[in-house]
Tab-separated table of C-alpha atoms in Angstrom:
chain	number	residue	atom	x	y	z
A	1	MET	CA	-38.853	-1.290	-34.007
A	2	LEU	CA	-35.447	0.185	-34.713
A	3	ASN	CA	-33.182	-2.366	-36.342
A	4	ILE	CA	-29.503	-2.642	-35.643
A	5	SER	CA	-27.705	-5.512	-37.275
A	6	GLY	CA	-26.401	-8.371	-35.128
A	7	ILE	CA	-22.766	-8.800	-34.147
A	8	ARG	CA	-20.516	-11.799	-34.654
A	9	GLU	CA	-18.431	-11.437	-31.521
A	10	GLY	CA	-18.717	-8.989	-28.694
A	11	PHE	CA	-21.165	-7.761	-26.091
A	12	VAL	CA	-24.689	-6.549	-25.897
A	13	LEU	CA	-25.259	-4.541	-22.760
A	14	ASP	CA	-28.980	-4.584	-22.199
A	15	HIS	CA	-31.346	-3.093	-19.648
A	16	ILE	CA	-29.266	-0.004	-19.155
A	17	GLN	CA	-31.254	2.705	-17.433
A	18	ALA	CA	-32.438	5.173	-20.032
A	19	GLY	CA	-29.908	7.998	-20.330
A	20	MET	CA	-26.963	6.069	-18.897
A	21	SER	CA	-25.490	4.684	-22.115
A	22	LEU	CA	-23.182	7.611	-22.824
A	23	GLN	CA	-21.692	7.420	-19.341
A	24	ILE	CA	-21.066	3.728	-19.892
A	25	TYR	CA	-19.524	4.513	-23.291
A	26	HIS	CA	-17.053	6.842	-21.567
A	27	ASP	CA	-16.395	4.734	-18.464
A	28	LEU	CA	-15.717	1.615	-20.524
A	29	LYS	CA	-13.465	3.768	-22.738
A	30	LEU	CA	-15.271	2.520	-25.828
A	31	ASP	CA	-14.072	5.598	-27.713
A	32	ALA	CA	-10.574	4.127	-27.590
A	33	LEU	CA	-11.661	0.893	-29.303
A	34	ASP	CA	-11.267	0.534	-33.044
A	35	CYS	CA	-14.456	-1.468	-33.506
A	36	PRO	CA	-18.149	-0.942	-34.219
A	37	VAL	CA	-20.177	0.391	-31.273
A	38	ALA	CA	-23.912	1.002	-31.405
A	39	ILE	CA	-25.711	3.009	-28.786
A	40	ILE	CA	-29.462	2.704	-28.684
A	41	LYS	CA	-31.213	5.204	-26.474
A	42	ASN	CA	-34.736	5.095	-25.147
A	43	ALA	CA	-35.590	1.704	-26.585
A	44	ARG	CA	-38.985	0.410	-25.546
A	45	SER	CA	-38.927	-2.111	-22.720
A	46	ASN	CA	-41.813	-3.974	-21.121
A	47	LYS	CA	-39.948	-4.142	-17.830
A	48	MET	CA	-38.398	-0.710	-17.697
A	49	GLY	CA	-40.557	1.437	-19.931
A	50	LYS	CA	-37.475	2.894	-21.599
A	51	LYS	CA	-33.975	1.526	-21.646
A	52	ASP	CA	-30.643	2.023	-23.339
A	53	ILE	CA	-28.643	-0.693	-25.085
A	54	VAL	CA	-24.991	-0.729	-26.087
A	55	LYS	CA	-23.617	-3.185	-28.651
A	56	VAL	CA	-19.894	-3.602	-29.011
A	57	GLU	CA	-18.321	-5.790	-31.662
A	58	CYS	CA	-14.923	-6.765	-30.315
A	59	PRO	CA	-13.039	-9.781	-28.956
A	60	VAL	CA	-14.714	-10.819	-25.695
A	61	ASP	CA	-11.550	-10.339	-23.678
A	62	ALA	CA	-10.976	-6.788	-24.946
A	63	LEU	CA	-13.218	-5.157	-22.348
A	64	ASP	CA	-12.965	-5.007	-18.602
A	65	LEU	CA	-16.586	-5.031	-17.574
A	66	GLU	CA	-15.982	-4.892	-13.831
A	67	ILE	CA	-16.717	-1.203	-13.786
A	68	LEU	CA	-20.220	-1.936	-15.104
A	69	GLY	CA	-20.982	-3.628	-11.816
A	70	PHE	CA	-20.218	-0.337	-10.086
A	71	ILE	CA	-22.292	1.775	-12.463
A	72	ASP	CA	-25.296	-0.543	-12.353
A	73	HIS	CA	-25.045	-4.218	-11.558
A	74	ASP	CA	-28.537	-4.833	-12.923
A	75	ILE	CA	-27.358	-4.349	-16.506
A	76	THR	CA	-27.624	-7.551	-18.540
A	77	VAL	CA	-24.354	-8.502	-20.222
A	78	ASN	CA	-24.807	-10.824	-23.177
A	79	VAL	CA	-21.604	-12.285	-24.547
A	80	ILE	CA	-21.902	-13.007	-28.263
A	81	LYS	CA	-19.837	-15.443	-30.282
A	82	ASP	CA	-20.640	-16.595	-33.826
A	83	ASP	CA	-23.870	-14.564	-33.739
A	84	LYS	CA	-25.137	-16.381	-30.665
A	85	ILE	CA	-25.463	-15.508	-26.995
A	86	VAL	CA	-22.972	-17.849	-25.367
A	87	GLU	CA	-23.070	-16.376	-21.892
A	88	LYS	CA	-25.135	-14.065	-19.749
A	89	ARG	CA	-22.577	-12.570	-17.466
A	90	LYS	CA	-23.604	-11.662	-13.925
A	91	LEU	CA	-22.318	-8.338	-12.701
A	92	HIS	CA	-21.097	-7.792	-9.164
A	93	LEU	CA	-20.214	-4.723	-7.205
A	94	PRO	CA	-16.425	-4.496	-7.558
A	95	ALA	CA	-14.488	-4.482	-4.284
A	96	GLN	CA	-12.595	-1.405	-5.462
A	97	VAL	CA	-13.053	1.271	-8.115
A	98	LYS	CA	-10.146	3.334	-9.320
A	99	ASN	CA	-10.320	6.747	-10.983
A	100	ILE	CA	-14.001	6.503	-11.835
A	101	ILE	CA	-15.375	8.777	-9.149
A	102	SER	CA	-13.658	11.484	-7.124
A	103	CYS	CA	-13.696	12.207	-3.424
A	104	LYS	CA	-15.688	15.353	-2.655
A	105	ASN	CA	-14.334	15.784	0.866
A	106	PRO	CA	-12.317	19.026	0.851
A	107	ARG	CA	-10.300	17.735	3.815
A	108	CYS	CA	-9.184	14.599	1.936
A	109	ILE	CA	-5.517	14.319	0.933
A	110	THR	CA	-6.669	13.728	-2.669
A	111	SER	CA	-7.933	17.312	-2.727
A	112	ILE	CA	-4.382	18.635	-2.667
A	113	GLU	CA	-2.301	15.795	-4.119
A	114	GLN	CA	-3.770	15.493	-7.594
A	115	GLU	CA	-1.480	12.679	-8.735
A	116	LEU	CA	-3.039	10.237	-6.259
A	117	ASP	CA	-5.377	7.629	-7.695
A	118	GLN	CA	-8.989	8.145	-6.645
A	119	ILE	CA	-9.719	4.823	-4.987
A	120	PHE	CA	-13.036	3.833	-3.424
A	121	LEU	CA	-13.584	0.598	-1.509
A	122	LEU	CA	-16.860	-1.293	-1.144
A	123	THR	CA	-17.525	-1.183	2.609
A	124	ASP	CA	-21.189	-2.169	2.755
A	125	GLU	CA	-22.290	-4.488	-0.024
A	126	LYS	CA	-25.885	-4.693	1.137
A	127	ARG	CA	-26.394	-0.956	0.997
A	128	GLU	CA	-23.952	-0.508	-1.889
A	129	ILE	CA	-21.800	1.976	-0.014
A	130	TYR	CA	-18.317	2.835	-1.184
A	131	ARG	CA	-15.879	4.839	0.878
A	132	CYS	CA	-12.804	6.793	-0.123
A	133	LYS	CA	-9.748	4.697	0.674
A	134	TYR	CA	-7.994	7.686	2.234
A	135	CYS	CA	-10.572	9.658	4.234
A	136	GLU	CA	-13.472	7.121	4.312
A	137	GLU	CA	-15.917	9.693	2.932
A	138	LYS	CA	-19.071	7.886	1.875
A	139	TYR	CA	-20.105	7.655	-1.772
A	140	ARG	CA	-23.531	6.437	-2.667
A	141	ASN	CA	-24.188	5.701	-6.295
A	142	PRO	CA	-26.782	8.237	-7.537
A	143	ASN	CA	-27.718	5.816	-10.337
A	144	ARG	CA	-28.563	3.020	-7.945
A	145	ARG	CA	-31.924	1.500	-8.766
A	146	LYS	CA	-34.557	1.424	-6.064
A	147	SER	CA	-35.286	-2.249	-6.626
A	148	ASN	CA	-32.500	-4.768	-6.480
A	149	THR	CA	-34.489	-7.227	-8.587
A	150	PRO	CA	-32.628	-7.752	-11.825
A	151	PRO	CA	-34.707	-7.141	-14.910
A	152	GLN	CA	-35.730	-10.064	-17.060
A	153	ALA	CA	-33.110	-10.997	-19.584
A	154	ALA	CA	-34.331	-10.155	-23.050
A	155	GLY	CA	-31.740	-11.779	-25.222
A	156	HIS	CA	-30.038	-9.675	-27.779
A	157	GLN	CA	-33.040	-7.976	-29.205
A	158	THR	CA	-33.837	-4.332	-29.137
B	1	MET	CA	6.342	-4.172	8.256
B	2	ARG	CA	3.247	-2.782	9.948
B	3	HIS	CA	1.834	0.703	10.212
B	4	LEU	CA	-0.864	2.104	12.486
B	5	MET	CA	-3.589	4.052	10.712
B	6	SER	CA	-6.692	3.235	12.763
B	7	PRO	CA	-7.236	1.818	16.272
B	8	LEU	CA	-8.999	-1.101	14.624
B	9	ASP	CA	-5.814	-2.100	12.762
B	10	PHE	CA	-5.014	-4.236	15.810
B	11	SER	CA	-7.147	-7.254	16.691
B	12	VAL	CA	-8.352	-7.557	20.275
B	13	ASP	CA	-5.552	-10.081	20.973
B	14	GLU	CA	-2.913	-7.802	19.472
B	15	LEU	CA	-4.321	-4.919	21.435
B	16	ASP	CA	-4.163	-6.960	24.638
B	17	ARG	CA	-0.496	-7.715	23.966
B	18	LEU	CA	0.216	-4.029	23.272
B	19	LEU	CA	-1.522	-2.951	26.478
B	20	ASP	CA	0.280	-5.699	28.432
B	21	LEU	CA	3.564	-4.337	27.113
B	22	ALA	CA	2.581	-0.770	28.063
B	23	ASP	CA	1.670	-2.070	31.500
B	24	ASP	CA	5.076	-3.701	31.889
B	25	ILE	CA	6.786	-0.508	30.709
B	26	GLU	CA	4.952	1.422	33.426
B	27	LYS	CA	6.067	-1.050	36.090
B	28	ASN	CA	9.634	-1.608	34.864
B	29	PRO	CA	10.791	1.502	33.002
B	30	ALA	CA	14.483	0.699	33.490
B	31	LYS	CA	14.072	-2.555	31.577
B	32	TYR	CA	13.140	-0.576	28.483
B	33	ALA	CA	15.479	2.390	28.851
B	34	HIS	CA	17.885	1.248	26.124
B	35	THR	CA	15.664	-0.869	23.913
B	36	CYS	CA	15.777	1.721	21.136
B	37	ASP	CA	19.420	2.768	21.436
B	38	GLY	CA	20.555	3.940	18.019
B	39	LYS	CA	16.999	4.152	16.642
B	40	LYS	CA	15.430	7.378	15.408
B	41	LEU	CA	11.823	8.544	15.429
B	42	ALA	CA	10.821	11.162	12.867
B	43	THR	CA	7.930	13.348	14.014
B	44	CYS	CA	6.439	14.802	10.827
B	45	PHE	CA	3.832	17.256	12.045
B	46	TYR	CA	2.260	19.254	9.238
B	47	GLU	CA	0.130	21.092	11.793
B	48	PRO	CA	0.976	22.085	15.336
B	49	SER	CA	0.175	19.682	18.158
B	50	THR	CA	2.233	20.191	21.249
B	51	ARG	CA	0.790	17.381	23.287
B	52	THR	CA	0.861	14.526	20.798
B	53	ARG	CA	4.268	15.440	19.389
B	54	LEU	CA	5.903	15.774	22.787
B	55	SER	CA	4.293	12.544	23.935
B	56	PHE	CA	5.814	10.698	20.960
B	57	GLU	CA	9.177	12.333	21.548
B	58	ALA	CA	9.108	11.519	25.254
B	59	ALA	CA	8.216	7.926	24.391
B	60	MET	CA	11.189	7.520	22.051
B	61	LEU	CA	13.604	9.256	24.438
B	62	ASN	CA	12.412	6.983	27.267
B	63	LEU	CA	13.348	4.011	25.092
B	64	GLY	CA	16.867	5.352	24.532
B	65	GLY	CA	16.235	6.467	20.963
B	66	SER	CA	16.532	9.868	19.313
B	67	VAL	CA	14.030	12.128	17.608
B	68	LEU	CA	14.071	14.438	14.625
B	69	GLY	CA	11.353	16.120	12.625
B	70	PHE	CA	9.334	19.244	12.021
B	71	SER	CA	6.376	20.752	13.833
B	72	SER	CA	4.528	22.644	11.113
B	73	ALA	CA	4.081	22.464	7.365
B	74	ASP	CA	5.813	25.862	7.039
B	75	SER	CA	9.071	24.379	8.276
B	76	SER	CA	8.886	21.338	6.011
B	77	SER	CA	9.368	20.891	2.283
B	78	ALA	CA	5.570	20.744	1.972
B	79	ALA	CA	5.808	24.536	1.855
B	80	LYS	CA	7.780	24.073	-1.382
B	81	GLY	CA	5.096	21.807	-2.764
B	82	GLU	CA	6.619	18.405	-2.029
B	83	SER	CA	4.124	15.557	-1.883
B	84	VAL	CA	3.642	13.400	1.199
B	85	SER	CA	4.864	10.398	-0.818
B	86	ASP	CA	8.145	12.092	-1.688
B	87	THR	CA	8.660	13.365	1.850
B	88	ILE	CA	8.237	9.926	3.398
B	89	ARG	CA	10.623	8.351	0.904
B	90	VAL	CA	13.251	10.811	2.069
B	91	ILE	CA	12.374	10.467	5.757
B	92	SER	CA	12.714	6.688	5.331
B	93	CYS	CA	16.431	7.300	4.690
B	94	TYR	CA	16.840	9.275	7.904
B	95	ALA	CA	14.755	7.506	10.542
B	96	ASP	CA	13.574	4.068	11.654
B	97	ILE	CA	9.952	4.969	12.379
B	98	CYS	CA	7.711	7.960	11.683
B	99	ALA	CA	4.797	9.588	13.501
B	100	MET	CA	2.817	11.795	11.125
B	101	ARG	CA	0.146	14.383	11.791
B	102	HIS	CA	-1.462	16.062	8.822
B	103	PRO	CA	-4.518	18.311	8.408
B	104	LYS	CA	-5.590	16.346	5.333
B	105	GLU	CA	-7.438	13.099	5.969
B	106	GLY	CA	-5.661	10.020	4.634
B	107	ALA	CA	-2.225	11.659	4.362
B	108	PRO	CA	-0.554	9.133	6.729
B	109	LEU	CA	-2.085	6.296	4.686
B	110	VAL	CA	-0.563	7.768	1.527
B	111	ALA	CA	2.762	7.943	3.358
B	112	SER	CA	2.510	4.335	4.530
B	113	GLN	CA	2.108	3.136	0.938
B	114	LYS	CA	5.508	4.500	-0.063
B	115	SER	CA	7.351	4.268	3.227
B	116	LEU	CA	10.242	1.958	3.973
B	117	ILE	CA	9.700	2.465	7.713
B	118	PRO	CA	6.619	2.009	9.932
B	119	VAL	CA	4.282	5.015	9.877
B	120	ILE	CA	2.043	5.936	12.810
B	121	ASN	CA	-0.979	8.120	12.165
B	122	ALA	CA	-0.676	10.839	14.798
B	123	GLY	CA	-3.945	12.461	13.688
B	124	ASP	CA	-5.266	13.224	10.208
B	125	GLY	CA	-7.827	16.025	10.195
B	126	GLY	CA	-11.133	14.949	11.689
B	127	HIS	CA	-10.571	11.364	10.584
B	128	GLN	CA	-8.472	9.174	12.907
B	129	HIS	CA	-6.266	9.656	15.944
B	130	PRO	CA	-5.459	6.057	16.894
B	131	THR	CA	-2.867	6.725	19.592
B	132	GLN	CA	-5.439	8.775	21.533
B	133	THR	CA	-7.745	5.745	21.473
B	134	LEU	CA	-4.910	3.459	22.582
B	135	THR	CA	-4.224	5.928	25.386
B	136	ASP	CA	-7.876	5.872	26.452
B	137	LEU	CA	-7.961	2.073	26.426
B	138	LEU	CA	-4.762	1.761	28.453
B	139	THR	CA	-6.009	4.313	30.984
B	140	ILE	CA	-9.320	2.524	31.463
B	141	ARG	CA	-7.723	-0.917	31.646
B	142	SER	CA	-4.996	0.201	34.053
B	143	LEU	CA	-7.277	2.088	36.423
B	144	LYS	CA	-10.336	-0.154	36.190
B	145	GLY	CA	-8.550	-3.454	35.654
B	146	THR	CA	-10.789	-4.348	32.718
B	147	LEU	CA	-12.199	-3.106	29.433
B	148	GLY	CA	-15.416	-5.083	29.760
B	149	GLY	CA	-18.541	-4.770	31.890
B	150	LEU	CA	-18.431	-0.979	32.060
B	151	THR	CA	-20.996	1.785	31.680
B	152	ILE	CA	-19.298	4.589	29.826
B	153	GLY	CA	-20.679	8.098	29.640
B	154	LEU	CA	-19.521	10.164	26.688
B	155	CYS	CA	-20.286	13.819	27.214
B	156	GLY	CA	-20.128	16.966	25.105
B	157	ASP	CA	-19.510	17.161	21.397
B	158	LEU	CA	-20.455	13.690	20.232
B	159	LYS	CA	-21.130	14.857	16.689
B	160	PHE	CA	-17.701	16.040	15.600
B	161	GLY	CA	-15.482	14.432	18.247
B	162	ARG	CA	-13.296	11.890	16.469
B	163	THR	CA	-11.893	10.603	19.788
B	164	VAL	CA	-15.401	9.639	20.874
B	165	HIS	CA	-16.176	7.842	17.615
B	166	SER	CA	-12.882	5.926	17.705
B	167	LEU	CA	-13.349	4.997	21.351
B	168	ILE	CA	-16.853	3.625	20.701
B	169	ASN	CA	-15.533	1.564	17.772
B	170	ALA	CA	-12.723	0.179	19.926
B	171	LEU	CA	-14.804	-0.541	23.052
B	172	ILE	CA	-17.671	-2.399	21.405
B	173	ARG	CA	-15.238	-5.269	20.830
B	174	TYR	CA	-15.278	-5.948	24.590
B	175	PRO	CA	-18.102	-7.741	26.485
B	176	ASP	CA	-20.930	-6.053	28.384
B	177	ILE	CA	-20.156	-2.492	27.415
B	178	ARG	CA	-22.949	0.035	27.770
B	179	PHE	CA	-22.883	3.668	26.646
B	180	VAL	CA	-24.680	6.718	27.945
B	181	LEU	CA	-24.430	9.413	25.283
B	182	ILE	CA	-24.752	12.828	26.882
B	183	SER	CA	-25.039	15.784	24.519
B	184	PRO	CA	-27.238	18.665	23.467
B	185	GLU	CA	-29.570	17.965	20.574
B	186	GLU	CA	-27.276	19.727	18.090
B	187	LEU	CA	-24.218	17.664	19.010
B	188	ARG	CA	-25.719	14.190	19.186
B	189	ILE	CA	-23.808	11.182	17.923
B	190	PRO	CA	-23.977	10.827	14.101
B	191	SER	CA	-26.480	8.320	12.779
B	192	TYR	CA	-23.756	6.169	11.205
B	193	ILE	CA	-22.326	5.511	14.687
B	194	ARG	CA	-25.740	5.063	16.284
B	195	GLU	CA	-27.067	2.703	13.631
B	196	ASP	CA	-24.071	1.114	11.927
B	197	VAL	CA	-21.974	0.635	15.051
B	198	LEU	CA	-24.107	0.568	18.201
B	199	THR	CA	-27.429	-0.817	16.976
B	200	ALA	CA	-25.826	-3.118	14.410
B	201	ASN	CA	-23.693	-4.717	17.133
B	202	ASN	CA	-26.487	-4.849	19.729
B	203	VAL	CA	-24.594	-2.576	22.091
B	204	PRO	CA	-26.933	-1.071	24.696
B	205	PHE	CA	-26.936	2.722	24.804
B	206	THR	CA	-29.087	5.622	25.911
B	207	GLU	CA	-29.039	9.212	24.724
B	208	VAL	CA	-29.633	11.884	27.336
B	209	GLU	CA	-29.176	15.613	27.606
B	210	ARG	CA	-28.586	16.076	31.344
B	211	LEU	CA	-25.226	15.135	32.786
B	212	ASP	CA	-26.401	15.142	36.425
B	213	GLU	CA	-29.063	12.534	35.671
B	214	ALA	CA	-26.548	10.250	33.998
B	215	MET	CA	-23.818	10.555	36.641
B	216	PRO	CA	-24.913	7.913	39.207
B	217	GLN	CA	-24.784	5.004	36.730
B	218	LEU	CA	-21.390	5.728	35.152
B	219	ASP	CA	-18.144	3.805	35.624
B	220	ILE	CA	-16.304	6.141	33.239
B	221	LEU	CA	-17.153	9.729	32.309
B	222	TYR	CA	-15.371	10.783	29.128
B	223	MET	CA	-15.633	14.558	28.754
B	224	THR	CA	-14.932	16.316	25.451
B	225	ARG	CA	-14.358	19.884	24.440
B	226	VAL	CA	-16.748	21.707	22.134
B	227	GLN	CA	-14.335	22.692	19.388
B	228	LYS	CA	-14.747	26.177	17.983
B	229	GLU	CA	-13.247	25.218	14.616
B	230	ARG	CA	-16.103	22.775	13.972
B	231	PHE	CA	-18.750	25.493	13.911
B	232	PHE	CA	-19.671	27.658	10.951
B	233	ASN	CA	-21.708	29.897	13.181
B	234	GLU	CA	-20.089	31.752	16.087
B	235	GLU	CA	-23.463	32.131	17.771
B	236	ASP	CA	-23.986	28.346	17.945
B	237	TYR	CA	-20.512	27.868	19.391
B	238	VAL	CA	-21.048	30.474	22.099
B	239	ARG	CA	-24.379	28.912	22.998
B	240	LEU	CA	-23.000	25.372	23.247
B	241	LYS	CA	-19.469	25.799	24.569
B	242	ASN	CA	-20.539	25.984	28.204
B	243	TYR	CA	-23.359	23.476	27.900
B	244	TYR	CA	-21.612	21.032	30.226
B	245	ILE	CA	-19.333	22.015	33.053
B	246	LEU	CA	-18.293	19.228	35.366
B	247	THR	CA	-18.157	20.622	38.899
B	248	LYS	CA	-17.257	19.351	42.323
B	249	SER	CA	-20.930	19.232	43.340
B	250	MET	CA	-21.775	17.182	40.284
B	251	MET	CA	-19.006	14.733	41.183
B	252	GLU	CA	-20.882	14.033	44.419
B	253	LEU	CA	-23.546	12.310	42.329
B	254	ALA	CA	-21.014	9.901	40.861
B	255	LYS	CA	-19.873	6.483	42.027
B	256	LYS	CA	-16.910	6.480	44.388
B	257	ASP	CA	-14.787	4.707	41.805
B	258	MET	CA	-15.963	6.465	38.673
B	259	LEU	CA	-13.168	7.844	36.496
B	260	VAL	CA	-13.182	11.145	34.630
B	261	LEU	CA	-11.246	11.091	31.355
B	262	HIS	CA	-10.630	13.849	28.826
B	263	PRO	CA	-8.427	13.814	25.716
B	264	LEU	CA	-7.215	17.333	26.610
B	265	PRO	CA	-6.808	20.209	26.163
B	266	ARG	CA	-9.782	21.176	28.278
B	267	VAL	CA	-11.162	24.664	28.194
B	268	ASN	CA	-13.816	25.014	30.837
B	269	GLU	CA	-15.850	21.819	30.542
B	270	ILE	CA	-14.153	20.473	33.660
B	271	SER	CA	-13.890	22.923	36.520
B	272	VAL	CA	-10.339	23.112	37.955
B	273	GLU	CA	-11.796	22.287	41.378
B	274	VAL	CA	-12.332	18.735	40.097
B	275	ASP	CA	-8.612	18.266	39.417
B	276	ASP	CA	-7.859	17.247	42.997
B	277	ASP	CA	-10.598	14.641	43.097
B	278	PRO	CA	-8.944	11.198	43.040
B	279	ARG	CA	-11.400	10.171	40.329
B	280	ALA	CA	-10.035	12.839	37.960
B	281	ALA	CA	-7.801	10.734	35.727
B	282	TYR	CA	-7.154	13.056	32.776
B	283	PHE	CA	-3.609	14.014	33.697
B	284	ARG	CA	-2.722	10.391	34.452
B	285	GLN	CA	-4.248	9.667	31.055
B	286	ALA	CA	-1.530	11.857	29.470
B	287	GLN	CA	1.097	9.742	31.264
B	288	TYR	CA	-0.495	6.551	29.962
B	289	GLY	CA	-0.251	8.122	26.511
B	290	VAL	CA	3.536	7.999	26.779
B	291	TYR	CA	3.535	4.348	27.927
B	292	VAL	CA	1.254	3.230	25.124
B	293	ARG	CA	3.320	5.099	22.518
B	294	MET	CA	6.455	3.417	23.887
B	295	ALA	CA	4.738	0.049	23.523
B	296	LEU	CA	3.612	0.968	20.029
B	297	ILE	CA	7.100	1.998	18.896
B	298	LEU	CA	8.559	-1.271	20.219
B	299	THR	CA	5.782	-3.297	18.586
B	300	LEU	CA	6.098	-1.666	15.169
B	301	LEU	CA	9.905	-1.861	15.274
B	302	GLU	CA	9.494	-5.535	16.258
B	303	ILE	CA	11.785	-5.143	19.234
B	304	ASP	CA	11.205	-7.864	21.816
B	305	VAL	CA	12.857	-6.953	25.080
B	306	ASN	CA	12.540	-10.508	26.363
B	307	GLU	CA	14.506	-12.006	23.503
B	308	PRO	CA	17.951	-13.224	24.574
């Protein structure tokens, strides 16, 4: 078992699909944080076979985790304070995502006016369908898991 | 301040009020002849569209207002690279209301976010054309007396035709509507309309290929043009463009009070010999387009003619 030391305050993002941790690192803009970040790839998991884990040591209000719900709302978010898990935060599909994905429709106004924010709205929560705010082009998350059953929470262990 | 981006922006009640107003305008045009005195409509057309632009201009002139604008991107500052947001900010200083057509989908929505005046989507690419849908609804309601309890045949290009998709979305809000979808296999209605709109709302519909077989049951026949620009393959277009031609003999199969609608322009999908049939309503439909645009301008400018 690979050992990464615990964190005093911050987040442990567990049950990330194997291979997705770097995307999460970028989308959460963790590179801009001046704090310890540990990325564990391909950790063994009884539930998932392989999984990624991201540990971030930072004040709990320093990160906007809403975007995680868009990337994969089955990720387990453990909030750590004083070395203990104080909260297991439930992720939801955000009603709107801004500048995370781009519209691929060549007829969309965003294809010619680059300064426009790329905004997608959740139009079908059940089927997890987002549509471009401007042209309504459908976006379906390629990382969506087949099963909507959240994995078992595994605390803050690797 | 309200804008119009999609036909579904209005609730059924709001739509009823808009159509009532259009109805009153038709019956009492003089009452409305000076309701927009001193007001200006800007027609910002980034791609040519004779019919829609002239219909908007006629509507504003009928209300006593004035019009200004451009009829192609070449004659606007878009040719110099100006953004839609900047253009509408400037237009907001010149006019009281704006009708915008743009080849890029969502451009009128972008404009509405920065505009100080109401913006009407006058067609954005293959996305929305709400005033055509309002025109269709007014025509049906005026000539049939109702928007409910009708069997509506939609014929031709049901795959790419945005007017057909918008009309289905608007009509399913009324009771006892039934659709007969008439198209060749290649131009059938997209699955997201079939499943997400019709099936999801329990709206009865059938899909057929032969127009003559469908004719006897229809209260409305909505013909569409097979648009050349939608095809990547010339051969497919040539094969499908004459798939349906509504003729005088075919009209004999229809109910005596069936109506034929078409968003126009037609090419050859309706034979000219049908034009004199009293059930051919497509040119009257163009007239209703002016009435409904007049009602829309008054509604968005919040002008109430009955106020003392």
